[in-house]
Amino acid sequence: EDKVVQSPLSLVVHEGDTVTLNCSYEVTNFRSLLWYKQEKKAPTFLFMLTSSGIEKKSGRLSSILDKKELFSILNITATQTGDSAIYLCVVANAGGTSYGKLTFGQGTILTVHP
Amino acid sequence: GAGVSQSPSNKVTEKGKDVELRCDPISGHTALYWYRQSLGQGLEFLIYFQGNSAPDKSGLPSDRFSAERTGGSVSTLTIQRTQQEDSAVYLCASSLSRANTEAFFGQGTRLTVV
């Protein structure tokens, strides 16, 4: 059974801090790893990673994938209160009838205090 | 439509009643997912439709849950004889194809069983 595990499950920081969110996975046929930010209800897309060692950046957020060790990290520098959300790590399957199926981690709840 | 549309946005129902939740995916998206998120929990996979293939129903928690997707577009998730533990936010997502795994989420339906 495919599994995605995120850590920590929750994190409380102050504005300006840098945070690192972790995601490890066990997937029979890996295709891609995606990070989402969930505020209120609908998760919004952040990054999709398919290759090891290539960092993706968007403003203060960056992410990298290690396909050998089966993990990814999401970094947020100079955090702001607007970064408070649940961050979801998702892995897409590449094999057989499960091709494209997404497996979600539990999420990391990030709270940024002023 | 411009995005994934779910209806209703909120539903309160009495225990034992049946409910239907609707998802309109982005036009042209062949993959459609149903997830649910209970209070304080991660996203739980329910069912995955991909084109004309048989759906992956492995996440449906009991035989009270069923889903269909008519004409490869709109999907309906039906919960029969609702129980209080069915209370959750039910999220629908769609993606363009099995090869393009970025998923777009609807705003969800908050189901409350009283």
Tab-separated table of C-alpha atoms in Angstrom:
chain	number	residue	atom	x	y	z
A	1	GLU	CA	0.000	0.000	0.000
A	2	ASP	CA	1.357	3.408	-0.955
A	3	LYS	CA	2.183	5.620	2.011
A	4	VAL	CA	3.187	9.249	2.498
A	5	VAL	CA	4.340	10.436	5.927
A	6	GLN	CA	4.860	14.064	6.830
A	7	SER	CA	6.657	15.557	9.785
A	8	PRO	CA	6.226	17.391	11.977
A	9	LEU	CA	2.442	17.136	12.188
A	10	SER	CA	2.285	20.647	13.591
A	11	LEU	CA	4.685	23.527	13.956
A	12	VAL	CA	4.387	26.908	15.658
A	13	VAL	CA	6.870	29.647	14.781
A	14	HIS	CA	7.180	33.422	14.848
A	15	GLU	CA	7.275	35.710	11.855
A	16	GLY	CA	10.697	35.782	10.266
A	17	ASP	CA	11.610	32.232	11.228
A	18	THR	CA	12.633	29.667	8.626
A	19	VAL	CA	10.835	26.313	8.606
A	20	THR	CA	11.516	22.978	6.978
A	21	LEU	CA	8.694	20.531	6.387
A	22	ASN	CA	9.485	16.905	5.709
A	23	CYS	CA	7.810	14.278	3.557
A	24	SER	CA	8.842	10.655	3.159
A	25	TYR	CA	7.099	8.180	0.918
A	26	GLU	CA	6.759	4.546	-0.025
A	27	VAL	CA	5.200	4.175	-3.446
A	28	THR	CA	5.389	1.140	-5.678
A	29	ASN	CA	5.678	3.177	-8.865
A	30	PHE	CA	6.669	6.780	-8.258
A	31	ARG	CA	5.739	9.377	-10.827
A	32	SER	CA	5.862	12.749	-9.093
A	33	LEU	CA	5.630	14.460	-5.728
A	34	LEU	CA	3.477	17.510	-5.226
A	35	TRP	CA	3.196	20.053	-2.427
A	36	TYR	CA	-0.079	21.817	-1.685
A	37	LYS	CA	-1.051	24.588	0.722
A	38	GLN	CA	-4.466	24.250	2.328
A	39	GLU	CA	-6.158	27.250	3.880
A	40	LYS	CA	-9.881	27.076	4.590
A	41	LYS	CA	-11.026	24.227	2.342
A	42	ALA	CA	-9.419	23.659	-1.061
A	43	PRO	CA	-5.688	22.853	-1.305
A	44	THR	CA	-3.784	25.030	-3.750
A	45	PHE	CA	-0.858	23.770	-5.769
A	46	LEU	CA	2.693	24.819	-4.850
A	47	PHE	CA	5.228	22.570	-6.566
A	48	MET	CA	5.544	19.393	-8.561
A	49	LEU	CA	8.840	17.497	-8.350
A	50	THR	CA	9.849	14.640	-10.609
A	51	SER	CA	13.659	14.691	-10.622
A	52	SER	CA	16.086	14.292	-7.748
A	53	GLY	CA	18.265	17.143	-6.615
A	54	ILE	CA	16.637	19.909	-8.611
A	55	GLU	CA	15.367	22.659	-6.345
A	56	LYS	CA	12.146	24.402	-7.231
A	57	LYS	CA	11.649	27.922	-5.907
A	58	SER	CA	8.766	30.310	-5.702
A	59	GLY	CA	9.446	33.428	-3.686
A	60	ARG	CA	10.200	32.406	-0.114
A	61	LEU	CA	9.228	28.792	-0.739
A	62	SER	CA	11.505	26.125	-2.124
A	63	SER	CA	11.395	22.371	-2.383
A	64	ILE	CA	13.670	19.522	-3.356
A	65	LEU	CA	13.245	15.797	-3.936
A	66	ASP	CA	15.561	12.885	-3.132
A	67	LYS	CA	14.363	9.814	-5.037
A	68	LYS	CA	17.091	7.624	-3.608
A	69	GLU	CA	16.180	8.284	0.008
A	70	LEU	CA	12.463	8.714	-0.848
A	71	PHE	CA	11.842	12.082	0.707
A	72	SER	CA	11.209	15.712	-0.036
A	73	ILE	CA	11.489	18.910	1.968
A	74	LEU	CA	9.604	22.155	1.706
A	75	ASN	CA	11.405	25.227	3.017
A	76	ILE	CA	9.791	28.514	3.868
A	77	THR	CA	12.102	31.398	4.721
A	78	ALA	CA	11.175	34.636	6.504
A	79	THR	CA	7.766	33.228	7.427
A	80	GLN	CA	4.716	35.494	7.542
A	81	THR	CA	1.365	35.071	9.253
A	82	GLY	CA	-0.137	34.409	5.819
A	83	ASP	CA	1.929	31.246	5.591
A	84	SER	CA	-0.225	29.709	8.326
A	85	ALA	CA	-1.919	26.735	6.687
A	86	ILE	CA	-1.819	22.985	6.332
A	87	TYR	CA	0.924	21.885	3.948
A	88	LEU	CA	0.169	18.665	2.122
A	89	CYS	CA	2.659	16.344	0.478
A	90	VAL	CA	1.193	14.194	-2.283
A	91	VAL	CA	2.723	11.435	-4.356
A	92	ALA	CA	1.423	10.388	-7.753
A	93	ASN	CA	1.594	6.752	-8.806
A	94	ALA	CA	2.919	5.731	-12.193
A	95	GLY	CA	1.942	2.086	-12.450
A	96	GLY	CA	-0.882	-0.059	-13.794
A	97	THR	CA	-4.452	0.745	-12.877
A	98	SER	CA	-3.240	3.189	-10.214
A	99	TYR	CA	-1.421	5.326	-12.753
A	100	GLY	CA	-1.875	8.937	-11.713
A	101	LYS	CA	-3.538	8.098	-8.412
A	102	LEU	CA	-2.572	10.533	-5.680
A	103	THR	CA	-1.637	9.482	-2.140
A	104	PHE	CA	-1.746	12.257	0.447
A	105	GLY	CA	0.272	12.700	3.604
A	106	GLN	CA	-1.471	13.744	6.810
A	107	GLY	CA	-0.306	17.298	6.383
A	108	THR	CA	1.768	19.638	8.536
A	109	ILE	CA	-0.184	22.348	10.321
A	110	LEU	CA	1.972	25.480	10.314
A	111	THR	CA	1.057	28.368	12.585
A	112	VAL	CA	3.013	31.612	12.263
A	113	HIS	CA	2.578	34.090	15.106
A	114	PRO	CA	3.211	37.831	14.628
B	1	GLY	CA	-16.060	25.899	-15.963
B	2	ALA	CA	-13.067	27.795	-14.698
B	3	GLY	CA	-12.470	25.500	-11.764
B	4	VAL	CA	-13.740	22.435	-9.973
B	5	SER	CA	-17.224	23.079	-8.669
B	6	GLN	CA	-18.815	21.207	-5.785
B	7	SER	CA	-22.341	21.385	-4.472
B	8	PRO	CA	-23.765	21.871	-2.002
B	9	SER	CA	-21.098	23.782	-0.098
B	10	ASN	CA	-22.713	22.808	3.200
B	11	LYS	CA	-25.124	20.011	4.044
B	12	VAL	CA	-26.705	19.174	7.361
B	13	THR	CA	-28.585	15.914	7.447
B	14	GLU	CA	-30.190	13.664	9.997
B	15	LYS	CA	-28.607	10.377	10.892
B	16	GLY	CA	-29.957	7.602	8.689
B	17	LYS	CA	-30.764	9.799	5.707
B	18	ASP	CA	-29.088	9.469	2.310
B	19	VAL	CA	-27.062	12.333	0.824
B	20	GLU	CA	-25.680	13.090	-2.618
B	21	LEU	CA	-22.660	15.290	-3.176
B	22	ARG	CA	-21.874	16.613	-6.624
B	23	CYS	CA	-18.600	17.453	-8.338
B	24	ASP	CA	-18.182	19.240	-11.658
B	25	PRO	CA	-14.555	18.843	-12.736
B	26	ILE	CA	-12.642	21.189	-14.990
B	27	SER	CA	-13.732	20.632	-18.572
B	28	GLY	CA	-11.494	18.134	-20.343
B	29	HIS	CA	-10.006	16.670	-17.164
B	30	THR	CA	-10.087	12.908	-17.363
B	31	ALA	CA	-9.045	12.119	-13.790
B	32	LEU	CA	-11.363	12.791	-10.855
B	33	TYR	CA	-10.773	12.099	-7.161
B	34	TRP	CA	-12.938	12.161	-4.082
B	35	TYR	CA	-11.339	12.696	-0.682
B	36	ARG	CA	-12.666	13.481	2.737
B	37	GLN	CA	-11.133	15.366	5.611
B	38	SER	CA	-12.423	14.886	9.100
B	39	LEU	CA	-11.793	17.554	11.728
B	40	GLY	CA	-8.094	17.698	12.521
B	41	GLN	CA	-7.284	14.815	10.191
B	42	GLY	CA	-5.400	14.484	6.934
B	43	LEU	CA	-6.992	13.869	3.580
B	44	GLU	CA	-8.443	10.386	3.198
B	45	PHE	CA	-8.671	8.955	-0.311
B	46	LEU	CA	-12.111	7.635	-1.264
B	47	ILE	CA	-12.322	6.903	-4.993
B	48	TYR	CA	-10.487	7.672	-8.233
B	49	PHE	CA	-11.944	7.817	-11.748
B	50	GLN	CA	-9.668	7.835	-14.776
B	51	GLY	CA	-11.253	8.127	-18.196
B	52	ASN	CA	-13.253	5.046	-19.103
B	53	SER	CA	-11.280	2.734	-16.815
B	54	ALA	CA	-12.915	0.977	-13.912
B	55	PRO	CA	-12.715	3.298	-10.878
B	56	ASP	CA	-10.365	2.633	-7.999
B	57	LYS	CA	-12.796	2.265	-5.113
B	58	SER	CA	-10.249	1.027	-2.601
B	59	GLY	CA	-10.717	4.006	-0.286
B	60	LEU	CA	-14.479	3.790	0.191
B	61	PRO	CA	-14.932	3.132	3.939
B	62	SER	CA	-18.083	1.011	3.706
B	63	ASP	CA	-20.746	-0.197	1.308
B	64	ARG	CA	-22.854	2.798	2.312
B	65	PHE	CA	-20.562	4.871	0.107
B	66	SER	CA	-20.769	4.826	-3.673
B	67	ALA	CA	-19.816	7.146	-6.492
B	68	GLU	CA	-20.448	7.385	-10.164
B	69	ARG	CA	-19.198	9.528	-12.943
B	70	THR	CA	-21.557	10.023	-15.840
B	71	GLY	CA	-20.295	10.764	-19.325
B	72	GLY	CA	-16.772	11.096	-18.036
B	73	SER	CA	-17.570	14.435	-16.469
B	74	VAL	CA	-19.832	15.132	-13.473
B	75	SER	CA	-19.460	12.843	-10.484
B	76	THR	CA	-21.853	12.125	-7.643
B	77	LEU	CA	-20.804	10.704	-4.284
B	78	THR	CA	-23.694	9.058	-2.465
B	79	ILE	CA	-23.711	8.183	1.219
B	80	GLN	CA	-26.590	6.000	2.323
B	81	ARG	CA	-27.921	5.777	5.874
B	82	THR	CA	-25.548	8.485	7.068
B	83	GLN	CA	-23.821	8.134	10.429
B	84	GLN	CA	-22.328	10.830	12.634
B	85	GLU	CA	-18.819	9.638	11.789
B	86	ASP	CA	-19.520	10.545	8.157
B	87	SER	CA	-19.348	14.223	9.151
B	88	ALA	CA	-16.390	15.710	7.286
B	89	VAL	CA	-15.422	17.958	4.416
B	90	TYR	CA	-15.669	16.050	1.152
B	91	LEU	CA	-13.231	17.312	-1.446
B	92	CYS	CA	-13.256	16.632	-5.160
B	93	ALA	CA	-10.247	17.156	-7.408
B	94	SER	CA	-9.578	16.724	-11.091
B	95	SER	CA	-6.483	16.548	-13.217
B	96	LEU	CA	-5.979	16.736	-16.939
B	97	SER	CA	-4.824	13.182	-17.480
B	98	ARG	CA	-2.898	10.365	-15.867
B	99	ALA	CA	0.267	11.877	-17.295
B	100	ASN	CA	-0.419	15.343	-15.916
B	101	THR	CA	-0.844	14.849	-12.224
B	102	GLU	CA	-1.342	18.396	-10.939
B	103	ALA	CA	-4.747	18.193	-9.339
B	104	PHE	CA	-7.141	21.097	-8.905
B	105	PHE	CA	-9.503	21.015	-5.961
B	106	GLY	CA	-13.030	22.183	-5.456
B	107	GLN	CA	-14.003	24.119	-2.343
B	108	GLY	CA	-15.487	21.023	-0.778
B	109	THR	CA	-18.803	20.083	0.764
B	110	ARG	CA	-19.001	20.285	4.543
B	111	LEU	CA	-21.292	17.450	5.633
B	112	THR	CA	-22.695	17.462	9.145
B	113	VAL	CA	-24.726	14.485	10.310
B	114	VAL	CA	-26.848	15.255	13.367
